[in-house]
Amino acid sequence: MGGVRTAPLWRFILPLGLGLPDTAGERELADRRGRHVPAAGAGASPGLHLGDSEPRRELRQQQEPAAALVLETLSGKPTEERKMMPEVPGLKPANPPVLPAPQKADASPAFSKMLPQRPRKHFRRGPPHLQIRAPNTDSKAGTQGDTKERAAAPGDAHQEENTQRTVISWRGAVIEPEQGTGLPLRRAEAPAKPSPLVTRMQKEPALLNERQEGVIEAFRHAWKGYRQFAWGHDELRPVSKSFSEWFGLGLTLIDALDTMWILGLKQEFEEARMWVSQKLNFKKDVDVNLFESTIRILGGLLSTYHLSGDRLFLRKAKDFGNRLMPAFMTPSKIPYSDVNIGTGVAHPPQWTSDSTVSEVTSIQLEFRELSRLTGVKKFQEAAEEVTRHVHHLSGKKDGLVPMFINTHSGSFTHLGVFTLGARADSYYEYLLKQWIQGGKQETQLLEDYLAAIEGIKTHLVRHSEPNKLTFIGELTHDRFSAKMDHLVCFLPGTLALGVHHGLPTDHMELARALMETCYQMNRQMETGLSPEIVHFNLYPPTDNLDVKVKPADRHNLLRPETVESLFYLYRTTGDRKYQDWGWEILQSFNKYTRVPSGGYTSINNVQNPHKPEPRDKMESFFLGETLKYLYLLFSDDQNLLSLDTYVFNTEAHPLPIWALS
């Protein structure tokens, strides 16, 4: 492989009893959910000039935001329009609005009694209106996964394109849910007649506003660098015009597939699809991180299957899911962090037998959906056993969980340390999202989520001086630290999503307050981009600023969490200021991280606009998440990946919400 990753974070953690790592070396290795991240690449060349962008016009008049989702079970009753949807030979459900859910042993019809009841203005049971620019292609193209490929992807990172393209079925088809079955893990069948909606989508390009066009331009610029200098490799190094490897599986390409589909980038998608068909091979003697590969690769393939209807992606997802299963073969059934997808040997890191809590509890959406689509129950059963185990563990504090869990004993370790940052954050996110994914029937998930939010409000919420910004700190053996990772900025969006689905309205008050804080974490920096970590002032400072940033924490990795939450806040409130804030951040990315030859780079110093110090690395999540959420934020179409229809995994890959049988 072309790149070497540095030693993972665990090598730097001292023996038990210490709190969160806070040194430059440790933080540089901590990705957004306790991930093993490569060290910074070579610095920028002396002559590097980062591009700028011009402000664009305001968006057209906003649409009325969708009202909160009603609490009763989603209906699977087909509309007349959906009855007319075409069936494409060789394909299964593409872009289903609601799907049959697996039967749950712990499902309770009384779950809605736990929730506050409130009226709703609108509730759409029909198909999501994916406004994707689509050519009018023959439906036979939908079977291209089973026919001979004729187009070639770029064969070398430094060669120009010389390809023929295979036209694929570019459809936003909505598939009717299967009716009247009580069996779990069943697949929906396609209606037989064409839909006027799909016909219109295939002939008429979506109307895009200028901000969405700005996102498309940014994506194409990023893709240009990846395609020319890193094609088929994991990550682009845009400054040195080279690449780095993590798993050697084309990570950026797979992570970006559904983004290209949503943005309507047909040519780019076709070429990437060809690479997946011809070059993506999971039979490799390579270790992958279970969590990272699940959310990026498995999640990306499943999402792209749902949006495109192309069975190639489902076949690849099933193959990859099978290769991840040895990770669950531990004494406690808490999975190891790493698994070799070629040999089937799973193991923890050499220096510990622990896994991080966020890693083992943030793979459930993907494994559950893989079981539902394939009918193979082992994926769902393995992932849900972890959830049930963690539910019963001692060592929590009012719903808050420690960061580490032992794969042999199955017990929490490093007790007394609580954070919503790296190594714990997406545990809370997936409690809510699994509940939503499963049709709101699994009350255990809801109970754990609600308890955790109360624990957060009790133990971690504070207000800064002098401007009283609401922030989330950390707790180490009952000692509070006013430190907040940028990663924590996922929380405003998660809270808003919960309120949209009927949870207490006071969660929205906290969401709004935290969203303001996350925006200020960007705005108060000279580049307009948030650092990795800030410390809030609990006492009036001399400089009248609420935040201070340590030199080791000044880097920005092109992270998505702030714009992710802006998307949710705009969707749930309709307040256009969240779109404006997102536009400011995109402009800052263009000004300080854009590399002229193609691609965007993480930077070392958000406080120095004259010397931001490019790190020569473009994370896959910049294309998979950051730009996707910006595009959705700038859209005023509430039905573009509706929150009533899809739930996004922690890598921003949309998966369908299940309907009840």
XYZ file of C-alpha atoms in Angstrom:
661
model
C 0.000 0.000 0.000
C 1.112 3.536 -0.686
C 0.860 5.023 2.770
C 1.803 4.225 6.329
C -0.385 5.164 9.259
C 1.115 6.356 12.499
C 0.750 4.556 15.786
C -2.842 4.687 17.047
C -3.919 6.799 19.965
C -3.693 3.929 22.434
C 0.092 3.987 22.309
C 0.014 7.386 23.925
C -2.475 6.647 26.690
C -0.877 6.170 30.066
C -2.045 3.478 32.515
C -5.541 3.389 33.928
C -6.885 6.282 35.897
C -5.942 9.135 33.608
C -8.514 11.397 32.017
C -8.839 12.467 28.396
C -5.686 12.925 26.323
C -4.822 16.578 25.832
C -1.431 16.683 24.146
C -0.734 17.583 20.558
C 0.378 14.072 19.691
C -2.690 12.457 21.184
C -5.181 14.912 19.759
C -3.636 14.761 16.328
C -4.411 11.059 16.285
C -7.973 11.336 17.561
C -10.512 11.381 14.769
C -14.075 12.410 15.241
C -15.258 9.304 17.087
C -12.109 7.921 18.631
C -10.698 6.963 15.271
C -7.116 6.115 14.389
C -6.075 8.996 12.181
C -2.840 9.309 10.254
C -0.417 11.978 11.299
C -0.341 15.235 9.408
C 1.217 15.054 5.996
C 4.014 17.168 4.670
C 3.615 20.875 5.015
C 2.548 23.194 2.227
C 4.973 24.159 -0.436
C 6.223 27.747 -0.054
C 4.344 28.973 -3.068
C 0.972 27.496 -2.167
C -1.900 29.875 -2.772
C -5.291 28.882 -1.433
C -8.252 29.949 -3.498
C -11.041 32.324 -2.546
C -14.705 32.531 -3.452
C -17.124 35.378 -4.051
C -20.336 35.804 -2.048
C -23.485 34.694 -3.815
C -27.059 35.943 -3.804
C -29.569 35.114 -1.118
C -31.720 32.025 -1.519
C -35.248 32.239 -2.779
C -38.112 32.448 -0.320
C -37.955 29.498 2.052
C -40.600 26.860 2.135
C -42.631 26.190 5.191
C -40.667 23.652 7.316
C -42.274 20.288 7.856
C -44.110 19.933 11.137
C -43.057 17.375 13.718
C -43.624 13.724 12.951
C -46.715 12.174 14.453
C -46.117 9.470 16.983
C -48.312 6.753 15.587
C -46.917 3.937 13.474
C -46.000 4.822 9.891
C -48.536 3.532 7.414
C -47.461 1.356 4.540
C -50.602 2.075 2.501
C -49.572 2.914 -1.048
C -50.625 6.098 -2.789
C -51.927 5.973 -6.339
C -48.692 7.517 -7.523
C -46.601 4.855 -5.874
C -48.741 2.063 -7.281
C -47.616 3.176 -10.725
C -43.865 2.912 -10.066
C -41.893 0.810 -12.554
C -40.227 -2.446 -11.790
C -36.706 -2.542 -13.157
C -35.450 -6.026 -14.030
C -32.704 -7.237 -11.746
C -33.138 -4.497 -9.192
C -34.643 -4.438 -5.755
C -35.804 -1.483 -3.679
C -34.358 1.853 -4.632
C -35.045 4.845 -2.458
C -37.893 3.303 -0.422
C -39.890 5.760 1.689
C -40.845 3.213 4.316
C -39.809 -0.396 4.670
C -40.870 -3.426 6.692
C -39.063 -3.702 10.005
C -37.703 -6.832 11.618
C -39.822 -8.197 14.448
C -38.453 -7.203 17.797
C -38.722 -9.353 20.895
C -38.746 -6.326 23.127
C -41.121 -4.232 21.046
C -43.886 -2.654 23.031
C -47.056 -1.169 21.554
C -47.262 1.053 24.585
C -44.071 2.930 23.741
C -45.913 6.053 22.657
C -47.189 6.619 26.167
C -43.686 7.674 27.119
C -43.737 10.547 24.657
C -45.326 13.966 24.839
C -48.208 14.175 22.423
C -48.391 17.161 20.150
C -50.234 18.088 16.960
C -48.628 18.060 13.596
C -49.390 20.239 10.607
C -48.312 17.921 7.819
C -47.442 14.265 7.543
C -46.322 12.807 4.265
C -46.669 9.076 3.809
C -45.886 9.268 0.129
C -42.548 9.004 -1.604
C -39.682 11.428 -0.946
C -39.272 13.833 -3.839
C -35.588 13.389 -4.566
C -34.926 16.272 -6.906
C -31.983 14.675 -8.676
C -30.991 15.731 -12.141
C -31.624 12.595 -14.143
C -31.252 11.650 -17.790
C -34.067 9.796 -19.477
C -32.358 6.406 -19.650
C -33.700 3.025 -20.598
C -34.578 0.957 -17.583
C -32.513 -1.898 -18.991
C -29.468 0.040 -17.906
C -30.459 -0.821 -14.374
C -29.084 -4.298 -14.871
C -25.607 -3.124 -15.687
C -24.279 -4.770 -12.546
C -24.747 -8.133 -14.241
C -23.437 -7.209 -17.702
C -20.027 -6.649 -19.154
C -18.523 -3.260 -18.244
C -17.204 -1.251 -21.167
C -15.886 1.912 -19.527
C -12.530 2.183 -17.844
C -11.744 4.240 -14.750
C -8.508 6.211 -14.487
C -5.772 3.611 -14.290
C -3.074 5.793 -12.814
C -3.163 8.618 -10.315
C -1.271 10.931 -12.673
C -2.848 10.043 -16.027
C -5.503 12.032 -17.744
C -8.917 10.486 -18.344
C -9.335 8.424 -21.472
C -12.523 6.526 -20.861
C -15.753 5.320 -22.369
C -18.756 5.673 -20.125
C -21.510 3.219 -19.439
C -24.844 4.975 -18.983
C -26.509 3.648 -15.861
C -30.050 3.850 -14.635
C -30.244 7.243 -12.959
C -33.450 6.937 -11.061
C -35.101 8.260 -7.981
C -37.569 5.402 -7.947
C -39.714 4.944 -4.868
C -40.535 1.327 -4.099
C -43.789 0.264 -2.535
C -43.352 -1.361 0.887
C -44.264 -5.001 1.156
C -47.672 -5.374 2.710
C -49.242 -7.817 5.090
C -46.196 -9.724 6.262
C -45.208 -10.335 9.826
C -41.894 -11.932 8.890
C -38.667 -10.075 9.697
C -35.955 -9.081 7.263
C -38.104 -9.139 4.151
C -37.435 -7.121 1.025
C -39.971 -4.854 -0.623
C -41.189 -5.579 -4.130
C -41.442 -3.035 -6.908
C -44.789 -1.911 -8.294
C -45.386 -2.660 -11.948
C -46.470 0.631 -13.522
C -44.385 3.731 -14.194
C -44.851 6.728 -11.988
C -45.427 10.231 -13.357
C -43.127 11.426 -10.592
C -40.219 9.275 -11.748
C -40.850 10.179 -15.394
C -40.679 13.858 -14.461
C -37.517 13.332 -12.423
C -35.834 11.602 -15.334
C -36.632 14.374 -17.794
C -36.433 17.556 -15.764
C -33.293 18.720 -13.944
C -33.855 19.943 -10.432
C -33.836 23.674 -9.910
C -30.761 24.523 -7.865
C -30.124 27.744 -6.032
C -26.753 29.458 -6.203
C -25.572 28.161 -2.859
C -26.227 24.580 -3.876
C -24.334 25.274 -7.089
C -21.496 26.557 -4.915
C -21.392 23.225 -3.112
C -21.395 21.331 -6.411
C -18.468 23.447 -7.611
C -16.588 22.729 -4.377
C -17.239 19.006 -4.730
C -16.039 18.964 -8.316
C -12.870 20.785 -7.301
C -12.229 18.298 -4.515
C -13.012 15.382 -6.825
C -10.670 16.769 -9.465
C -7.753 16.452 -7.076
C -8.764 12.987 -5.917
C -9.329 11.719 -9.442
C -6.045 13.034 -10.789
C -3.709 12.291 -7.905
C -5.329 9.625 -5.702
C -7.749 7.630 -7.847
C -8.685 4.342 -6.209
C -6.670 5.125 -3.084
C -8.006 5.988 0.337
C -7.202 9.674 0.766
C -5.892 12.598 -1.241
C -2.821 14.570 -0.221
C -3.635 17.671 -2.257
C -0.551 19.774 -1.544
C 1.974 17.125 -2.522
C -0.384 15.863 -5.255
C -0.243 12.322 -3.964
C -2.238 9.946 -1.800
C -2.210 8.017 1.453
C -3.628 4.603 2.318
C -5.459 3.428 5.397
C -7.217 0.244 4.314
C -6.359 0.352 0.622
C -10.035 0.163 -0.362
C -10.715 3.436 -2.162
C -12.165 4.977 0.988
C -12.812 8.469 -0.378
C -14.450 7.097 -3.515
C -16.873 4.864 -1.614
C -17.626 7.549 0.973
C -18.530 9.989 -1.803
C -20.764 7.751 -3.926
C -24.106 8.814 -2.483
C -23.015 12.452 -2.347
C -22.429 12.367 -6.094
C -25.841 10.803 -6.599
C -27.586 13.404 -4.452
C -25.749 16.284 -6.148
C -26.691 14.912 -9.565
C -23.093 14.380 -10.699
C -23.888 11.642 -13.193
C -20.555 11.470 -14.991
C -18.535 11.311 -11.792
C -20.861 8.697 -10.320
C -20.692 6.476 -13.419
C -16.922 6.479 -13.384
C -16.773 5.745 -9.653
C -19.327 2.988 -10.076
C -17.116 1.422 -12.737
C -14.194 1.384 -10.309
C -16.333 -0.344 -7.693
C -17.379 -2.944 -10.253
C -13.927 -3.624 -11.677
C -11.418 -2.773 -8.957
C -13.002 -3.001 -5.497
C -11.886 -6.310 -4.029
C -12.319 -7.119 -0.352
C -10.272 -10.298 -0.511
C -7.170 -8.532 0.768
C -4.780 -9.321 3.587
C -5.411 -6.061 5.390
C -6.633 -5.027 8.810
C -9.560 -2.620 8.903
C -11.056 -0.794 11.836
C -14.513 -2.272 12.414
C -16.197 1.028 13.206
C -14.559 3.167 10.546
C -15.047 0.655 7.777
C -18.649 -0.001 8.818
C -19.780 3.600 8.770
C -17.812 4.630 5.686
C -17.721 1.544 3.453
C -20.688 -0.580 4.519
C -22.843 2.497 5.140
C -21.775 4.083 1.869
C -22.552 0.977 -0.168
C -25.959 0.450 1.459
C -26.956 4.071 0.990
C -25.872 4.100 -2.641
C -27.850 0.918 -3.249
C -30.992 2.525 -1.858
C -30.589 5.700 -3.897
C -29.558 4.075 -7.180
C -31.272 0.691 -7.032
C -28.075 -0.864 -8.386
C -27.564 -4.341 -6.924
C -23.816 -4.105 -7.428
C -23.635 -2.058 -4.247
C -25.753 -4.476 -2.243
C -23.597 -7.407 -3.370
C -20.462 -5.557 -2.315
C -22.070 -4.601 1.001
C -22.985 -8.196 1.792
C -19.495 -9.414 0.938
C -17.922 -6.760 3.142
C -20.354 -7.362 6.002
C -19.470 -11.052 6.016
C -15.785 -10.199 6.244
C -16.372 -7.998 9.295
C -18.202 -10.654 11.306
C -15.111 -12.265 12.927
C -14.706 -9.083 14.969
C -17.664 -10.180 17.093
C -16.043 -13.485 18.108
C -14.918 -12.384 21.569
C -15.629 -13.839 25.029
C -18.024 -10.991 25.792
C -19.416 -10.519 22.247
C -18.126 -6.937 22.453
C -16.302 -6.752 19.122
C -12.585 -6.284 18.640
C -11.558 -2.991 17.102
C -9.770 -4.555 14.123
C -10.358 -7.404 11.707
C -8.391 -8.701 8.760
C -10.896 -8.925 5.917
C -8.737 -11.348 3.975
C -7.762 -13.869 6.647
C -10.755 -13.440 8.965
C -8.519 -12.874 11.990
C -9.875 -10.259 14.398
C -7.958 -8.764 17.278
C -7.695 -5.814 19.622
C -4.727 -3.445 19.423
C -1.505 -4.957 20.798
C -1.395 -2.525 23.687
C -4.897 -3.069 25.100
C -7.875 -5.407 25.076
C -10.296 -2.470 25.178
C -12.514 -1.101 22.463
C -14.002 2.373 22.544
C -17.650 2.648 23.451
C -18.492 4.797 20.434
C -16.955 2.244 18.084
C -18.885 -0.786 19.310
C -22.206 1.041 19.675
C -22.157 2.945 16.374
C -22.338 0.103 13.862
C -25.921 -0.961 14.513
C -27.750 1.068 11.866
C -25.640 -0.472 9.132
C -25.659 -4.094 10.330
C -29.401 -4.015 11.017
C -30.115 -2.691 7.540
C -27.825 -5.261 5.935
C -29.843 -8.021 7.635
C -33.134 -6.472 6.545
C -32.047 -6.327 2.921
C -30.392 -9.736 2.679
C -32.517 -11.778 5.077
C -29.322 -12.906 6.837
C -30.016 -12.366 10.524
C -26.492 -12.756 11.880
C -25.519 -9.152 11.115
C -28.374 -7.640 13.069
C -28.158 -10.156 15.898
C -24.452 -9.528 16.504
C -24.812 -5.755 16.534
C -27.924 -5.697 18.706
C -26.367 -8.040 21.257
C -23.798 -5.305 21.888
C -26.555 -2.754 22.422
C -28.379 -4.967 24.913
C -25.152 -5.707 26.766
C -24.221 -2.030 27.142
C -27.753 -1.242 28.290
C -27.319 -3.437 31.380
C -23.743 -2.441 32.294
C -22.891 -0.713 35.560
C -20.526 2.258 35.612
C -22.851 4.775 33.974
C -23.625 8.146 35.508
C -27.234 9.194 34.936
C -27.182 7.782 31.428
C -23.635 8.896 30.593
C -21.208 6.136 29.608
C -17.432 5.777 30.058
C -15.254 5.837 26.945
C -13.802 2.316 26.980
C -15.100 -1.237 27.236
C -13.123 -4.458 27.657
C -13.630 -7.125 25.005
C -12.892 -10.002 27.409
C -14.916 -9.022 30.475
C -17.460 -6.893 28.651
C -17.176 -4.241 31.395
C -16.530 -0.522 31.142
C -12.978 0.569 31.892
C -11.501 3.982 32.734
C -14.499 4.545 34.951
C -15.474 8.043 35.983
C -14.477 9.747 32.707
C -17.404 11.117 30.706
C -17.336 13.071 27.468
C -19.446 13.692 24.375
C -16.299 14.034 22.319
C -14.073 11.392 20.765
C -14.574 7.763 21.805
C -18.078 8.278 23.200
C -20.055 10.731 21.039
C -21.869 8.551 18.525
C -23.108 6.169 21.243
C -25.693 8.826 22.080
C -26.408 9.564 18.427
C -27.155 5.917 17.625
C -29.494 5.430 20.569
C -31.866 7.921 18.978
C -31.256 6.891 15.386
C -31.798 3.178 15.972
C -35.079 4.009 17.677
C -36.104 6.059 14.641
C -34.839 3.468 12.156
C -36.858 0.695 13.790
C -40.166 2.518 13.676
C -39.938 3.832 17.268
C -40.747 0.454 18.785
C -37.599 -0.270 20.806
C -38.333 1.501 24.068
C -35.044 0.456 25.636
C -33.201 2.656 23.143
C -35.503 5.575 23.821
C -35.149 5.192 27.577
C -31.354 5.183 27.356
C -31.354 8.242 25.088
C -33.690 10.285 27.273
C -31.731 9.348 30.386
C -28.487 10.392 28.698
C -29.834 13.800 27.692
C -30.886 14.424 31.294
C -27.429 13.334 32.431
C -25.840 15.751 29.969
C -27.967 18.624 31.228
C -27.192 17.778 34.848
C -23.466 17.145 34.667
C -21.969 18.581 31.475
C -23.861 21.738 30.490
C -22.316 25.037 31.570
C -22.369 28.677 30.445
C -19.318 30.684 29.508
C -18.227 34.180 30.413
C -18.789 36.891 29.423
C -21.408 36.072 26.762
C -23.102 33.123 28.468
C -22.571 30.668 25.640
C -24.011 27.243 26.432
C -21.418 24.508 26.056
C -20.808 20.842 26.877
C -17.781 20.103 29.066
C -16.204 16.894 30.317
C -16.199 15.127 33.661
C -13.202 13.263 35.060
C -13.806 11.671 38.462
C -16.357 14.349 39.347
C -13.986 17.108 38.267
C -15.440 19.346 35.543
C -13.363 20.513 32.596
C -14.579 23.370 30.394
C -13.194 21.663 27.306
C -15.354 20.979 24.271
C -14.352 19.094 21.131
C -15.690 20.287 17.824
C -17.012 16.737 17.569
C -19.604 17.624 20.211
C -21.272 19.884 17.668
C -23.148 16.816 16.432
C -25.402 17.188 19.492
C -27.551 20.194 18.432
C -28.590 18.307 15.303
C -29.307 15.100 17.194
C -31.451 16.961 19.714
C -33.385 18.690 16.924
C -33.918 15.377 15.152
C -35.375 13.933 18.335
C -37.788 16.820 18.710
C -38.837 16.393 15.084
C -39.771 12.831 15.969
C -41.823 13.801 18.997
C -39.371 14.073 21.895
C -39.618 16.839 24.543
C -39.605 20.365 23.175
C -37.128 21.568 25.790
C -34.516 19.549 23.879
C -34.908 22.120 21.106
C -34.038 24.945 23.496
C -30.750 23.234 24.276
C -30.208 22.491 20.572
C -30.596 26.154 19.615
C -28.258 27.309 22.375
C -25.576 24.776 21.474
C -25.927 25.600 17.784
C -25.113 29.228 18.568
C -22.032 28.081 20.476
C -20.807 25.862 17.639
C -21.254 28.735 15.225
C -19.239 31.012 17.527
C -16.484 28.392 17.684
C -16.077 29.071 13.958
C -16.850 32.774 13.869
C -14.499 33.791 16.661
C -11.526 32.286 14.828
C -9.612 34.486 12.418
C -10.156 32.052 9.548
C -13.828 31.505 10.363
C -13.118 27.792 10.910
C -13.422 26.007 14.229
C -10.400 24.500 15.947
C -10.448 20.882 17.009
C -10.909 21.800 20.685
C -11.779 24.933 22.620
C -11.732 25.745 26.310
C -14.463 28.022 27.610
C -13.952 30.694 30.213
C -15.959 30.096 33.375
C -14.868 33.453 34.813
C -14.790 36.877 33.123
C -11.648 37.069 30.953
C -9.551 40.144 30.281
C -9.953 39.896 26.498
C -13.767 39.668 26.523
C -13.677 36.363 24.600
C -15.558 33.262 25.686
C -13.118 30.769 24.221
C -9.424 30.132 24.297
C -7.506 27.721 22.110
C -4.318 25.881 23.000
C -1.608 25.674 20.322
C -2.022 21.895 20.077
C -5.747 22.268 19.326
C -5.745 24.904 16.578
C -6.089 22.493 13.652
C -9.169 22.022 11.490
C -9.745 18.684 9.737
C -12.608 19.784 7.423
C -15.035 18.246 9.912
C -18.787 18.096 9.276
C -20.335 18.367 12.754
C -21.242 22.074 12.729
C -22.801 22.009 9.253
C -24.490 18.703 10.090
C -26.314 20.349 12.969
C -27.058 23.443 10.888
C -28.844 21.145 8.442
C -31.012 19.618 11.174
C -31.753 22.976 12.795
C -32.804 24.491 9.487
C -34.957 21.497 8.597
C -36.751 21.574 11.963
C -37.101 25.341 12.474
C -37.029 26.931 9.010
C -34.786 29.699 10.378
C -32.733 30.955 7.437
C -29.897 32.155 9.647
C -28.669 28.574 9.793
C -28.298 28.581 6.008
C -26.390 31.860 6.239
C -24.053 30.440 8.864
C -23.367 27.424 6.670
C -22.609 29.670 3.723
C -20.057 31.562 5.806
C -18.322 28.310 6.691
C -18.231 27.159 3.058
C -16.643 30.468 2.077
C -14.008 29.984 4.770
C -13.258 26.489 3.490
C -12.828 27.946 0.019
C -10.581 30.742 1.226
C -8.264 28.886 3.568
C -8.328 25.177 2.681
C -8.806 25.009 -1.086
C -5.751 23.866 -3.041
C -5.612 25.309 -6.591
C -4.588 22.069 -8.296
C -7.583 20.244 -6.851
C -8.793 19.184 -3.435
C -9.108 20.740 0.012
C -6.645 20.350 2.841
C -6.917 20.279 6.593
C -4.959 23.100 8.236
C -2.884 23.441 11.397
C -3.760 26.960 12.529
C -7.264 28.419 12.334
C -6.075 31.538 14.157
C -3.614 32.658 11.500
C -5.320 33.609 8.227
C -1.962 34.575 6.705
C -0.338 31.222 7.468
C -2.965 28.527 8.071
C -0.306 25.819 7.584
C -1.876 23.227 5.289
C -1.543 19.654 6.577
C -1.708 18.047 3.122
C -4.655 15.762 3.826
C -8.270 15.627 2.674
C -10.321 13.306 4.870
C -12.909 11.174 3.119
C -15.635 12.664 5.292
C -15.188 16.059 3.622
C -16.893 14.608 0.534
C -19.006 12.048 2.366
C -20.390 14.396 5.007
C -19.339 18.039 5.038
C -20.277 18.928 1.471
C -23.342 16.675 1.515
C -24.768 18.366 4.603
C -24.034 21.804 3.144
C -25.899 20.904 -0.051
C -28.901 19.636 1.928
C -28.761 22.675 4.229
C -29.030 25.042 1.263
C -31.995 23.192 -0.222
C -35.448 24.466 0.655
C -37.037 21.200 -0.427
C -38.090 19.479 2.781
C -38.574 16.230 0.861
C -34.996 16.018 -0.355
C -34.013 13.084 1.870
C -36.875 13.796 4.249
C -36.296 13.309 7.979
C -39.573 11.383 7.998
C -38.177 8.906 5.485
C -34.447 8.572 6.081
C -32.089 8.388 9.025
C -28.461 9.326 8.407
C -25.715 7.159 9.794
C -22.827 8.836 11.568
C -21.017 9.218 8.244
C -24.023 10.991 6.671
C -25.142 7.993 4.618
C -28.970 7.984 4.461
C -30.719 4.717 5.272
C -34.479 4.171 5.126
C -36.738 4.297 8.168
C -38.562 0.994 8.528
C -42.325 0.746 8.412
C -44.167 -1.659 10.671
C -45.514 -4.841 9.156
